[in-house]
Backbone atoms as SQL, in Angstrom:
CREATE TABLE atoms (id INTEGER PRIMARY KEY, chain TEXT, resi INTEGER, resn TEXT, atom TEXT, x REAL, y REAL, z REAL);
INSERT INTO atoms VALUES
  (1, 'A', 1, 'UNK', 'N', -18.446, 0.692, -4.272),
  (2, 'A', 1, 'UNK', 'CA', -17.223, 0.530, -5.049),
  (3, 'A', 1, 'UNK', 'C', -16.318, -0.487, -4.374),
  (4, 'A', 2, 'UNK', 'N', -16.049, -1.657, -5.047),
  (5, 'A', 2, 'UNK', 'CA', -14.802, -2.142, -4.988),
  (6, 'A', 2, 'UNK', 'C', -13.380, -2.178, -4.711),
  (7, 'A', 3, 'UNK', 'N', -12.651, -2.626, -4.054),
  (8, 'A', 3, 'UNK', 'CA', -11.394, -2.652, -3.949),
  (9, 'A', 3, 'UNK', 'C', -10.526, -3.733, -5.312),
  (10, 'A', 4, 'UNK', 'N', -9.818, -2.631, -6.115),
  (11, 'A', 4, 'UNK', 'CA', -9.450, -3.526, -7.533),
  (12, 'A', 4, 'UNK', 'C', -8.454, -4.680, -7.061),
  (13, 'A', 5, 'UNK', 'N', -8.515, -5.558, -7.748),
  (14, 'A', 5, 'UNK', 'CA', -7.620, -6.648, -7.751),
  (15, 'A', 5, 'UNK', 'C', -5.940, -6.178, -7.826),
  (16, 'A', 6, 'UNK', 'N', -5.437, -6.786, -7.519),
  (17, 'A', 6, 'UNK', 'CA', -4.011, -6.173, -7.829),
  (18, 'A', 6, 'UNK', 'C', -3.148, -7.683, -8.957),
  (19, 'A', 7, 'UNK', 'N', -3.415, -7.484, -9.760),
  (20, 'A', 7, 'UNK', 'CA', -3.137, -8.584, -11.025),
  (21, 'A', 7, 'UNK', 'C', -2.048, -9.415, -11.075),
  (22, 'A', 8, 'UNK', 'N', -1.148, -8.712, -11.091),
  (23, 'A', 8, 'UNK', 'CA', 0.369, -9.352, -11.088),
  (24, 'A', 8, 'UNK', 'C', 1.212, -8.102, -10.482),
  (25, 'A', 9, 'UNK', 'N', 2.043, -9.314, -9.735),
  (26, 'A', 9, 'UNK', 'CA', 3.463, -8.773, -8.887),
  (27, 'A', 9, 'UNK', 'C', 4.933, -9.177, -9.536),
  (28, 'A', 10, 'UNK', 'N', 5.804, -8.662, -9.812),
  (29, 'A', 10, 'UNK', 'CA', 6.728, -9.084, -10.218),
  (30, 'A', 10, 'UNK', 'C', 8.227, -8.057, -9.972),
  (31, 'A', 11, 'UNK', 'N', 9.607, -8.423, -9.697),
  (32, 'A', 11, 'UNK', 'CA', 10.269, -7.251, -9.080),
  (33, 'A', 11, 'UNK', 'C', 10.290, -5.887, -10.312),
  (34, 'A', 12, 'UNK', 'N', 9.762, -4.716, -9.369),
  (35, 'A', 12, 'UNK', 'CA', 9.420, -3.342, -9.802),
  (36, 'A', 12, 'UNK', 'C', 8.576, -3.463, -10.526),
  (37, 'A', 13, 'UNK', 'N', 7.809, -4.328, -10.742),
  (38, 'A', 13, 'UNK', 'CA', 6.306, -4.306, -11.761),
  (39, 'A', 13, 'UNK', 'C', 5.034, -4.513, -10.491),
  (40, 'A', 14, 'UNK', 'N', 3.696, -3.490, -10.868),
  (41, 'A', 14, 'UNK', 'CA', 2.870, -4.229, -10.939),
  (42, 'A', 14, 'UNK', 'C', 1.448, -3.686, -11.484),
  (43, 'A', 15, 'UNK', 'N', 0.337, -4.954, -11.636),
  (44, 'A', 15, 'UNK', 'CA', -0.661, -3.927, -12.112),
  (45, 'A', 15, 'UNK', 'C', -1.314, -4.842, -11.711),
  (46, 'A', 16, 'UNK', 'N', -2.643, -3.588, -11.844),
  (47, 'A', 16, 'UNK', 'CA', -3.885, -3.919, -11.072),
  (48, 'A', 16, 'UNK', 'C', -4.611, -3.797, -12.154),
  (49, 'A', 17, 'UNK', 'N', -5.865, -4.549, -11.826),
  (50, 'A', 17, 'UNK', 'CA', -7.112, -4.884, -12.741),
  (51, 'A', 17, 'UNK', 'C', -7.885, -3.845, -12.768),
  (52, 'A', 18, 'UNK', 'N', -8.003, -3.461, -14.234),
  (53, 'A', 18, 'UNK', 'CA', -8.837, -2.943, -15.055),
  (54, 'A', 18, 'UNK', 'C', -7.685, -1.299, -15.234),
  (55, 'A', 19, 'UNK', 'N', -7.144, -1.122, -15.172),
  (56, 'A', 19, 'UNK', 'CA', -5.913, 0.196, -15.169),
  (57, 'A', 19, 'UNK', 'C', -4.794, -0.287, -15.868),
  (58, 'A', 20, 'UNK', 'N', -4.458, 0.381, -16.977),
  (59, 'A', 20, 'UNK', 'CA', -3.674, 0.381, -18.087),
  (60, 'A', 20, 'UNK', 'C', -1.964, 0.692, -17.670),
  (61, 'A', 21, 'UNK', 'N', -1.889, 1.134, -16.414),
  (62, 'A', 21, 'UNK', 'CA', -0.355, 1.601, -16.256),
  (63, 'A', 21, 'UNK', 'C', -0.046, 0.333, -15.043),
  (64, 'A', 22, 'UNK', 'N', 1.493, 0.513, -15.708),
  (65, 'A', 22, 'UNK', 'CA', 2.569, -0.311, -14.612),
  (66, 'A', 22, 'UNK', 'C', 3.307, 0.547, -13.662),
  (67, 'A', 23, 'UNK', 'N', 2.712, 0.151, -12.749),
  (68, 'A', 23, 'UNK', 'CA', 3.500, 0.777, -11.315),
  (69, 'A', 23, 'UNK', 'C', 4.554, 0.034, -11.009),
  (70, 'A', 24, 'UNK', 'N', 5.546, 0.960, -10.453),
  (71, 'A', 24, 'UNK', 'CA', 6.451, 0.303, -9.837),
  (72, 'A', 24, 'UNK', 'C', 6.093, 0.152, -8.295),
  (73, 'A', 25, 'UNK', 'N', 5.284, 1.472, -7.780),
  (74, 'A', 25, 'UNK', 'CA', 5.031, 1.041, -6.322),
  (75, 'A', 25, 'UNK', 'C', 4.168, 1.482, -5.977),
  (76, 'A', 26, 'UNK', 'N', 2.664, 1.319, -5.557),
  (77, 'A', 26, 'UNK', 'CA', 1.147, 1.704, -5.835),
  (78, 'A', 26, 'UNK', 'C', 0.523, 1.771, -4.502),
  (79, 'A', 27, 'UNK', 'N', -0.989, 2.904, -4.801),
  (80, 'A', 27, 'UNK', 'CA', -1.566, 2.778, -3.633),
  (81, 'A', 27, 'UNK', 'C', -2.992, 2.478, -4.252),
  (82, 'A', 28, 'UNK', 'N', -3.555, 1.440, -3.647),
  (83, 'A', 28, 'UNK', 'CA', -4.992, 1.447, -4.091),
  (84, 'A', 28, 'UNK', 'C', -6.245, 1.621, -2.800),
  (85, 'A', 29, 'UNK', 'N', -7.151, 1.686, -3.383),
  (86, 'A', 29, 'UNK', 'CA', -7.968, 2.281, -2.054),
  (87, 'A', 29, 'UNK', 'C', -9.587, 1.606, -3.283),
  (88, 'A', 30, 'UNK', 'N', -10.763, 1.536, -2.550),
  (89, 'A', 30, 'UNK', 'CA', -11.910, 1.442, -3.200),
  (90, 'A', 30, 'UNK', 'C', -12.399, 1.969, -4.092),
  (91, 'A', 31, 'UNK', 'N', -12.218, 1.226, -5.652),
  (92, 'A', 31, 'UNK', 'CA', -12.441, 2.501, -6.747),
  (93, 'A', 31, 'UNK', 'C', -11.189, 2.713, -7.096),
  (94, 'A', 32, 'UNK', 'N', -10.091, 2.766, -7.032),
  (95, 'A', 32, 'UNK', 'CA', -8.766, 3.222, -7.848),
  (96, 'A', 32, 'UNK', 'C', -7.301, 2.582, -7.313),
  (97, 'A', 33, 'UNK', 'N', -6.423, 3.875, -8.341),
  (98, 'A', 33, 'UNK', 'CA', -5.375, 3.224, -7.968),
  (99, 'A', 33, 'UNK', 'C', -4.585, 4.176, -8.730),
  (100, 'A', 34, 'UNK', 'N', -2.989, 4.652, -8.056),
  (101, 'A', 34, 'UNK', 'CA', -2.511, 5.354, -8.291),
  (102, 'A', 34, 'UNK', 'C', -0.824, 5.078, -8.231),
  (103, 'A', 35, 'UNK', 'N', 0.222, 5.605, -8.667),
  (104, 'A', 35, 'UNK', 'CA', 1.821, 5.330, -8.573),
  (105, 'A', 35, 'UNK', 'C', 1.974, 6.358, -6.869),
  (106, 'A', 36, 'UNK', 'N', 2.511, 5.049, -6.677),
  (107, 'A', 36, 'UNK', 'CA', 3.269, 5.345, -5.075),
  (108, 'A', 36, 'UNK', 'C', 4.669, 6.380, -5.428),
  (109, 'A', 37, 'UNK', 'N', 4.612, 8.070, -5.823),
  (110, 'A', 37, 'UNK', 'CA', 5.754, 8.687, -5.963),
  (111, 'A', 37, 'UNK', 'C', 6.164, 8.753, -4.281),
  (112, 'A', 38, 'UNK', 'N', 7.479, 8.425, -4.027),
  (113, 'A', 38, 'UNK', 'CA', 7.703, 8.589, -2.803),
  (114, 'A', 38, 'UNK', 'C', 8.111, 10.309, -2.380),
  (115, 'A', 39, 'UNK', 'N', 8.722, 10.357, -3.543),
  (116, 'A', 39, 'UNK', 'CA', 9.061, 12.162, -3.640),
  (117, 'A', 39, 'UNK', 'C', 7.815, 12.796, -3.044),
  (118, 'A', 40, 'UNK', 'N', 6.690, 12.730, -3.439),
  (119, 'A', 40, 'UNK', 'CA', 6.103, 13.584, -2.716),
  (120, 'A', 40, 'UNK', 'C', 5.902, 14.156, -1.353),
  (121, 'A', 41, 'UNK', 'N', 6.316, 12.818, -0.408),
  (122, 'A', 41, 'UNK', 'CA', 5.877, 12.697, 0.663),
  (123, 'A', 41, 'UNK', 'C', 7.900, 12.906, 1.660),
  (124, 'A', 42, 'UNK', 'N', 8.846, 12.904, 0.792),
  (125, 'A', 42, 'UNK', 'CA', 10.191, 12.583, 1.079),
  (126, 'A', 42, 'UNK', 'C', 10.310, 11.161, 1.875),
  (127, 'A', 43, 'UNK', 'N', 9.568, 10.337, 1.456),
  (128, 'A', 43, 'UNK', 'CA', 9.937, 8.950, 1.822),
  (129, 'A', 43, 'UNK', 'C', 10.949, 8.163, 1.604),
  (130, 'A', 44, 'UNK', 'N', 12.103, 7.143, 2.755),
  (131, 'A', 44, 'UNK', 'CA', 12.772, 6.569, 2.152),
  (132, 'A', 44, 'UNK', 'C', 12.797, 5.451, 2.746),
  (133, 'A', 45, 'UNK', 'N', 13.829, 3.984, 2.447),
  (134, 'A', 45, 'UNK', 'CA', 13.773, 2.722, 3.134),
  (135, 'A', 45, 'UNK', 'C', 13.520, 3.074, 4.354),
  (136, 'A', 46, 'UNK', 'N', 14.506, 4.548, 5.592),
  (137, 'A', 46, 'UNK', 'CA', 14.330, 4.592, 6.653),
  (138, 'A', 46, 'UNK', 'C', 14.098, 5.704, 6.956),
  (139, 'A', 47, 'UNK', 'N', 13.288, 6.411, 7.474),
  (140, 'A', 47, 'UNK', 'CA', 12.286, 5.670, 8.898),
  (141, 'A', 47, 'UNK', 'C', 11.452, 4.476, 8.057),
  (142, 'A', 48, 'UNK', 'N', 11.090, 5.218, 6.753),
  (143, 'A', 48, 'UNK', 'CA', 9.806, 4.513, 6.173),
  (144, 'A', 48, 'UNK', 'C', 8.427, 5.205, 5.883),
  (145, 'A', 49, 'UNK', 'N', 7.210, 4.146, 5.547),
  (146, 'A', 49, 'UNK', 'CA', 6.017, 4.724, 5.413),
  (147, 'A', 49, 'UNK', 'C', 5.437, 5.589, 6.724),
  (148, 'A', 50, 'UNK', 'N', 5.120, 6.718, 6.207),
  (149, 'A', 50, 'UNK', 'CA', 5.067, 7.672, 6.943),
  (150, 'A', 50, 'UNK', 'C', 3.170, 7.880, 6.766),
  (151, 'A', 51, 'UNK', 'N', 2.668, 8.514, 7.945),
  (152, 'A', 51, 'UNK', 'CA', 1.291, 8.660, 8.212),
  (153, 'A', 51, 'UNK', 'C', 0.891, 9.717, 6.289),
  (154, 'A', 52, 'UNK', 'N', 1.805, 10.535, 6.130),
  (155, 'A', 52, 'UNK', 'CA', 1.574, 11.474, 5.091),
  (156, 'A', 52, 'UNK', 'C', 0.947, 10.153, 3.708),
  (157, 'A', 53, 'UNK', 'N', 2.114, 9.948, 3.422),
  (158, 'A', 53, 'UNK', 'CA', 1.578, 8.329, 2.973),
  (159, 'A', 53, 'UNK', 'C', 0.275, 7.625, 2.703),
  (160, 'A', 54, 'UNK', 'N', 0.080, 8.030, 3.542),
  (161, 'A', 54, 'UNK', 'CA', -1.382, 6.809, 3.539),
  (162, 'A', 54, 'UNK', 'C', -2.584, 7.894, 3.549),
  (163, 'A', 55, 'UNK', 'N', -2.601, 9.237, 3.952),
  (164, 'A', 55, 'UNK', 'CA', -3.699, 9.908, 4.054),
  (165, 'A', 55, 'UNK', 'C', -4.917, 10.102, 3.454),
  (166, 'A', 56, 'UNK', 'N', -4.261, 9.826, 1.949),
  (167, 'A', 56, 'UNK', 'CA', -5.119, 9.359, 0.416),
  (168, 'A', 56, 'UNK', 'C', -6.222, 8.217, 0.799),
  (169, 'A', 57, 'UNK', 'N', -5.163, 7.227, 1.429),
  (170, 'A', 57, 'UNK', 'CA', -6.250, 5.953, 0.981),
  (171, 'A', 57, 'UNK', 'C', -6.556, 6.058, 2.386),
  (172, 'A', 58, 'UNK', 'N', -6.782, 6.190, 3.352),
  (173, 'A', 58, 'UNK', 'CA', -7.557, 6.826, 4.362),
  (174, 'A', 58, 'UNK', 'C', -8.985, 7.327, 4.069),
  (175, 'A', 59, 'UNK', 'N', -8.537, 8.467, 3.445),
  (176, 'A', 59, 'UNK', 'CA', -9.626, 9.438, 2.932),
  (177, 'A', 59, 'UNK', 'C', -10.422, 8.456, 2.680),
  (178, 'A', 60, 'UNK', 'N', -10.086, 7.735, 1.584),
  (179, 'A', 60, 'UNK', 'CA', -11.671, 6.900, 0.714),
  (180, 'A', 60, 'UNK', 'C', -12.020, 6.202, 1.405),
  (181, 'A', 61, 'UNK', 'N', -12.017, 5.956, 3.302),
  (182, 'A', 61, 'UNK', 'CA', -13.116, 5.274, 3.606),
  (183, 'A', 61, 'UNK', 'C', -12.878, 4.038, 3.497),
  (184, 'A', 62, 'UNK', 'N', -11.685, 3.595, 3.974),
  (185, 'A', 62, 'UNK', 'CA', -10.957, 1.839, 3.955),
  (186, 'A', 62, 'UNK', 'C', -11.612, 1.435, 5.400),
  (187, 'A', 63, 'UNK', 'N', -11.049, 0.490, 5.511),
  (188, 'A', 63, 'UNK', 'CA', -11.310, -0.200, 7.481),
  (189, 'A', 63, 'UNK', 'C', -10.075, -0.892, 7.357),
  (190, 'A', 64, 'UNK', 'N', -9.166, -1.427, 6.697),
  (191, 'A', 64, 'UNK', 'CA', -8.248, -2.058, 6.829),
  (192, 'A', 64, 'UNK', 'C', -7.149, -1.430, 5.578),
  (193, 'A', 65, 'UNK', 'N', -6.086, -1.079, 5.915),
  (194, 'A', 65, 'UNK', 'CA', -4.651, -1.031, 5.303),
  (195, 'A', 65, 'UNK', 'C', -3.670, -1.975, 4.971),
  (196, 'A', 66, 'UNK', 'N', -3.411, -2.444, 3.957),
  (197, 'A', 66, 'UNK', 'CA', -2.224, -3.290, 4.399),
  (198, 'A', 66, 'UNK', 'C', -0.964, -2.484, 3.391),
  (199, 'A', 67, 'UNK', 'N', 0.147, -2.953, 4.271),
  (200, 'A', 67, 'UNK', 'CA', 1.508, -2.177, 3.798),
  (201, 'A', 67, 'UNK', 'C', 2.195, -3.569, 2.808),
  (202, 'A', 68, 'UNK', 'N', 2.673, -3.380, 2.032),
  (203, 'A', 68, 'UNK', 'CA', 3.633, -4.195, 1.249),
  (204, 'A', 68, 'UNK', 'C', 5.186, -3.666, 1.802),
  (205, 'A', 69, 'UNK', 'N', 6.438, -4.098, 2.433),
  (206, 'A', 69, 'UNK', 'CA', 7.425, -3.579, 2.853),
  (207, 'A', 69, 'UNK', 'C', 8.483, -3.740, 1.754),
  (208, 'A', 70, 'UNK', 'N', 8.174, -4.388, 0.905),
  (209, 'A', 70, 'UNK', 'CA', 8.986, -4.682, -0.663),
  (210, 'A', 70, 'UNK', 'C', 9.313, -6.193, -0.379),
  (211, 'A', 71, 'UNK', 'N', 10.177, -6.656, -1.593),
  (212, 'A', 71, 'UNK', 'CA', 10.276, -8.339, -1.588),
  (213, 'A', 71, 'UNK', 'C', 11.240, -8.492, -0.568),
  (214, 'A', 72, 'UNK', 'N', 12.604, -7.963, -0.317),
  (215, 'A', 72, 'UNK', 'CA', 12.883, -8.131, 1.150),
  (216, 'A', 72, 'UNK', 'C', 12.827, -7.528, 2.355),
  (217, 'A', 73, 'UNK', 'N', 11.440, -6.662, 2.720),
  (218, 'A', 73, 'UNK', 'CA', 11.298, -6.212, 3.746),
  (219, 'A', 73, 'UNK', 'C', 12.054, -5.230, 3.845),
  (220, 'A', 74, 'UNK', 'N', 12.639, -4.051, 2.830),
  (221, 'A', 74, 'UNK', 'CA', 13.988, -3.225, 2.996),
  (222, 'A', 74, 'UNK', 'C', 13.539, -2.063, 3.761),
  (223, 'A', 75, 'UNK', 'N', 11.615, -1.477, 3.128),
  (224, 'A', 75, 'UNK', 'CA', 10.822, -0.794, 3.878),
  (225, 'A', 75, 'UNK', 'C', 10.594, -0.393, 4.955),
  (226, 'A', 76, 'UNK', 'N', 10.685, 0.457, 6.283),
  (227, 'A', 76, 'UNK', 'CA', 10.326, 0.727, 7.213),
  (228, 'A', 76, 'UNK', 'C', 8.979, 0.880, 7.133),
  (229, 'A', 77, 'UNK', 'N', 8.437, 0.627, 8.338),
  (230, 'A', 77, 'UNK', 'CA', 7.194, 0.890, 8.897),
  (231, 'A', 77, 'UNK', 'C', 7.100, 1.705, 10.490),
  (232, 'A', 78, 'UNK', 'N', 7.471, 3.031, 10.657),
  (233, 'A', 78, 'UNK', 'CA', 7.259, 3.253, 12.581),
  (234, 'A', 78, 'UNK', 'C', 5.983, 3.156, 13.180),
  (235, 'A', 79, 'UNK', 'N', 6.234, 2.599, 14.243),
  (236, 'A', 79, 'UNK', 'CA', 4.869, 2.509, 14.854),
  (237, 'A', 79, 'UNK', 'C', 4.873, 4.231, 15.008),
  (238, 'A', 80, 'UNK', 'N', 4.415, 4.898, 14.715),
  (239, 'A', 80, 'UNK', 'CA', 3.913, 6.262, 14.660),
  (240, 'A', 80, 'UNK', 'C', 3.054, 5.938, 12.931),
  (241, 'A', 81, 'UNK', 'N', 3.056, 5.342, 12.216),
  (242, 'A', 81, 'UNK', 'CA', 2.392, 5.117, 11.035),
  (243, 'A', 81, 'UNK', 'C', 1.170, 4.064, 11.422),
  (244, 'A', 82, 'UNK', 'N', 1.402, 2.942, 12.212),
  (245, 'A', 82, 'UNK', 'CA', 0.804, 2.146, 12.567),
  (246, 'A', 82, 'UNK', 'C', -0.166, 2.671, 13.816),
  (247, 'A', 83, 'UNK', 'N', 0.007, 3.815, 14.808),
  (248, 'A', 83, 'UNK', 'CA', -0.659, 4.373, 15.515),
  (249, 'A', 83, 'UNK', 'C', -1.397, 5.151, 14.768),
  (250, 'A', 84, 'UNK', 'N', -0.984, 5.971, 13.979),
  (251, 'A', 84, 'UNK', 'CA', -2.021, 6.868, 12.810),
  (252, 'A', 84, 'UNK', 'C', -3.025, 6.320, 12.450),
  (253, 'A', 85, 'UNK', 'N', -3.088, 5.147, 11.795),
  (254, 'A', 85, 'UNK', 'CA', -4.115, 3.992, 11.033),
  (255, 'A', 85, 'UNK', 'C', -4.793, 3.283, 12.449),
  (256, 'A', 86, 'UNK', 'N', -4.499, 3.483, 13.491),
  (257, 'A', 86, 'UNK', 'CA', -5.643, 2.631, 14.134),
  (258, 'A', 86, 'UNK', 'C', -6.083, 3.623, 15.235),
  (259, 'A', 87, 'UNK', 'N', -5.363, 5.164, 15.361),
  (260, 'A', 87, 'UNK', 'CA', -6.440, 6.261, 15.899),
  (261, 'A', 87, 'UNK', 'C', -7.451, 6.870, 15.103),
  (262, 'A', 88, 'UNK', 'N', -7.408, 5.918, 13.464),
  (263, 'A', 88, 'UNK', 'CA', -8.259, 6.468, 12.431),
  (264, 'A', 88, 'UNK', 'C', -9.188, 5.066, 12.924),
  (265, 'A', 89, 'UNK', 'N', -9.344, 4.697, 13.371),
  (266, 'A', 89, 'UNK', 'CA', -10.060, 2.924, 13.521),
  (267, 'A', 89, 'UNK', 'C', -9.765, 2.011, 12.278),
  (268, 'A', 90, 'UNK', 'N', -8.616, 1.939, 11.553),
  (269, 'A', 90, 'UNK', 'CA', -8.115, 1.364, 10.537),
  (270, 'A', 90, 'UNK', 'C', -7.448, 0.338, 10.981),
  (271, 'A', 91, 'UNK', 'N', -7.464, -1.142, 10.922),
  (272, 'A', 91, 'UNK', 'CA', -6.785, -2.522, 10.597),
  (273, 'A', 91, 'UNK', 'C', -5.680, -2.375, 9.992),
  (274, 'A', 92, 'UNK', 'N', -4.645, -2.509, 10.726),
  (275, 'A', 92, 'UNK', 'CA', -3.133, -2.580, 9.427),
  (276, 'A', 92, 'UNK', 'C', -2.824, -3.949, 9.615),
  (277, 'A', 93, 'UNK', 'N', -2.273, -3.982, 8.459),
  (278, 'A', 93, 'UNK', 'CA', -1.021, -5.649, 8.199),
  (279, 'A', 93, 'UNK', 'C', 0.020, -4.762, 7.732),
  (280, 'A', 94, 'UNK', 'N', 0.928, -5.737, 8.159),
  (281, 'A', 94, 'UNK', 'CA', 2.619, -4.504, 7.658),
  (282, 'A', 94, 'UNK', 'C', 3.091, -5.851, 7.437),
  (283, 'A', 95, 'UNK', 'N', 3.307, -6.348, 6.222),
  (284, 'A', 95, 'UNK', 'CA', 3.989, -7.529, 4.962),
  (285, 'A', 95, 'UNK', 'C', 4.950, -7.892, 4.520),
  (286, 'A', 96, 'UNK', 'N', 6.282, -8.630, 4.076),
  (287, 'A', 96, 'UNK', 'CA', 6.661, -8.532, 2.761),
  (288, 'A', 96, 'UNK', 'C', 5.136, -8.314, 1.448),
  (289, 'A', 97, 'UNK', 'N', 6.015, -7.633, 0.533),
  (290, 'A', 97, 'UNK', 'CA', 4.760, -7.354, -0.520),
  (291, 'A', 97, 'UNK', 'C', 3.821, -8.582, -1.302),
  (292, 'A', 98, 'UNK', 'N', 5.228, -9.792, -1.399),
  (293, 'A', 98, 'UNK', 'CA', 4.080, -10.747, -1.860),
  (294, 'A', 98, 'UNK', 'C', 3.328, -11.561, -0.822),
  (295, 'A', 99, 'UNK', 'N', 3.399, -11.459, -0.050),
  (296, 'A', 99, 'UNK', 'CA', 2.150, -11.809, 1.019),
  (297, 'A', 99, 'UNK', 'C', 0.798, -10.883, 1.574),
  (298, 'A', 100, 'UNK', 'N', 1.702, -9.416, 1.342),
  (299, 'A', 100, 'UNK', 'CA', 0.694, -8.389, 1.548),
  (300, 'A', 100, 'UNK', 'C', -0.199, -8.146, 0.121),
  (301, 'A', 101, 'UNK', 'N', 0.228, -8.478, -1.157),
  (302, 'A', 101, 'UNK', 'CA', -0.681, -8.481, -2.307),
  (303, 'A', 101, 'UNK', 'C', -1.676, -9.860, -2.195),
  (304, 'A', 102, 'UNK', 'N', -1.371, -10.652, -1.762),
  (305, 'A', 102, 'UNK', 'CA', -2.247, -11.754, -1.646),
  (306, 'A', 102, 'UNK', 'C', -2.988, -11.266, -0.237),
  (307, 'A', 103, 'UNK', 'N', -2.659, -11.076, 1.141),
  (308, 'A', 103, 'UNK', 'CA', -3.917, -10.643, 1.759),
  (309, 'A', 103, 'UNK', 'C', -4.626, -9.056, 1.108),
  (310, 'A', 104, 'UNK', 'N', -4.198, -8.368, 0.820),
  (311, 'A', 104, 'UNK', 'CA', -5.252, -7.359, 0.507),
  (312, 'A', 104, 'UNK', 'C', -5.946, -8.103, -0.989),
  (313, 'A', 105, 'UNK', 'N', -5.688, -8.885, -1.679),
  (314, 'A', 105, 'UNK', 'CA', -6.425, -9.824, -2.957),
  (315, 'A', 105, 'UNK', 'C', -7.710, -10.372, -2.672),
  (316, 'A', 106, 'UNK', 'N', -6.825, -11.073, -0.742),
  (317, 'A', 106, 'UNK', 'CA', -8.178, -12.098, -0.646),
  (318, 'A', 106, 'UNK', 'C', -9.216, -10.982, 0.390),
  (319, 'A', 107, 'UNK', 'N', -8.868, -9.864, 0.833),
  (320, 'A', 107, 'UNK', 'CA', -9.457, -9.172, 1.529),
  (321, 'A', 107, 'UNK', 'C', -10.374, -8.449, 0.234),
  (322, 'A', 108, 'UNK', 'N', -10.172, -7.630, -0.942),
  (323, 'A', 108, 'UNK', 'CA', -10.577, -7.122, -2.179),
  (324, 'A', 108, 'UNK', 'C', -12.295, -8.605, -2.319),
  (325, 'A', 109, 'UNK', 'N', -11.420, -9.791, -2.387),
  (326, 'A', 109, 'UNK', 'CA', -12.740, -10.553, -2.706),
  (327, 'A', 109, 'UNK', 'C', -14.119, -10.832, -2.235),
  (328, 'A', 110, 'UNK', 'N', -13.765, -10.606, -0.600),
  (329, 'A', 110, 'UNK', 'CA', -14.444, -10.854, 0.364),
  (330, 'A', 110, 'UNK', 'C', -15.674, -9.629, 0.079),
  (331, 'A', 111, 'UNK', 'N', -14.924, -8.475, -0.487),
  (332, 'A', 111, 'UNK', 'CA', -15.699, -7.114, -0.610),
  (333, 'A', 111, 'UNK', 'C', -15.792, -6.268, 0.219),
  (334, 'A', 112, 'UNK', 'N', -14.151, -6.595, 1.107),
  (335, 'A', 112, 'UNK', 'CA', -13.649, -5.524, 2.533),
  (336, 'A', 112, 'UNK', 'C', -13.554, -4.304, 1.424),
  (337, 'A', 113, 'UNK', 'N', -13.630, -3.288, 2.550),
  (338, 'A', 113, 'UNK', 'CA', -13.100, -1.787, 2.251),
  (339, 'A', 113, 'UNK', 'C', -11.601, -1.948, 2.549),
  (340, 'A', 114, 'UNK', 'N', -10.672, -2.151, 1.991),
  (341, 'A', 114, 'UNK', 'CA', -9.851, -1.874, 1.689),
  (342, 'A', 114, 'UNK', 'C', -8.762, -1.558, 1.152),
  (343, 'A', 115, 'UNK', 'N', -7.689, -0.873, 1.216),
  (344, 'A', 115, 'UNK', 'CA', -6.403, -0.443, 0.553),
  (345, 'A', 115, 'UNK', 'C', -5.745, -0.882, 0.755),
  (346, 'A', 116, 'UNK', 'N', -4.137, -0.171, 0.389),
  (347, 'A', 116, 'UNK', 'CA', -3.339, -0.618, 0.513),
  (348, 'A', 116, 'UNK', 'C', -1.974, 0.088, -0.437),
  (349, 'A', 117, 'UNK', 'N', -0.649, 0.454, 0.024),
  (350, 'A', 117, 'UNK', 'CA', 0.447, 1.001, -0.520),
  (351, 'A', 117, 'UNK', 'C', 1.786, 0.006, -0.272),
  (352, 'A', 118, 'UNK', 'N', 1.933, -0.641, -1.669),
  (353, 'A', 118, 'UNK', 'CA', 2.951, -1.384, -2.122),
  (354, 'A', 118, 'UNK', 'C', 4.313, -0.863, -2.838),
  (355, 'A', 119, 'UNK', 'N', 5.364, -1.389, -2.088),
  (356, 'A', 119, 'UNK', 'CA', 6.689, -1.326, -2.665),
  (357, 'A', 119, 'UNK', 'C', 7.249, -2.584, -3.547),
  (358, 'A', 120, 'UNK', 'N', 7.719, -2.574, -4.746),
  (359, 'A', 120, 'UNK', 'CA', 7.322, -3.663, -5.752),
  (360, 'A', 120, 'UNK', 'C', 9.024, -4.436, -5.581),
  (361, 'A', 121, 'UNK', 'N', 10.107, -3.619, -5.267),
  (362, 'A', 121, 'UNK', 'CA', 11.653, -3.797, -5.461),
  (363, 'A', 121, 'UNK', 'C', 12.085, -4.120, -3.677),
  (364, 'A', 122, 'UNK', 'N', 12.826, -3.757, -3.181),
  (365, 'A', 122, 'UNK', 'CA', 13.559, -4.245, -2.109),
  (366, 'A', 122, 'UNK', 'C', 13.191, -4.381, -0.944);
């Protein structure tokens, strides 16, 4: 299975190839793709993406993560998220989002295992 394309970025939009819904802030992993609710996890700009976060696209067996931090970086990232992902032997990039949708794009082509959880707004 594939890592889907992520189609178009645009502020609080985006969608990925071959999936009918518009996310505002998404996690995709090999094979799918889902709305980034932050509620679930009580995520906010600060601290930030939290290990809970990412556990999903973990699961499916990625080698590399990349974080989208939103269009101006408003996102936290703690290195306690970034230690999580590489005591899993996981590759992170931590982004603005439109640079992090274009490396996980060109990483998707190559036919890496990987994911990735994008913030589409600030």
């Amino acid at each position: 299975m594939s890592s889907p394309e992520i189609a178009s970025l645009s502020w609080g939009q985006m969608k990925v190839k071959g999936c009918s819904t518009t996310y505002k802030d998404c996690k995709v992993w090999p094979g799918g793709s889902r709305t980034w609710d932050w509620r679930e996890t009580g995520t906010n700009h600060s601290p930030g993406v939290q290990p809970a976060d990412l556990e999903e696209v973990v699961k499916k067996g990625v080698k590399t993560v990349v974080i989208g931090r939103g269009m101006s970086e408003a996102l936290q990232v703690p290195p306690s998220t970034v230690d999580y992902l590489k005591k899993n032997g996981i590759d992170v990039l931590v982004l603005q989002t439109e640079k992090a949708v274009a490396e996980y794009n060109a990483l998707a082509a190559q036919g890496a295992r990987v994911g990735g959880v994008f913030h589409s707004t600030c």
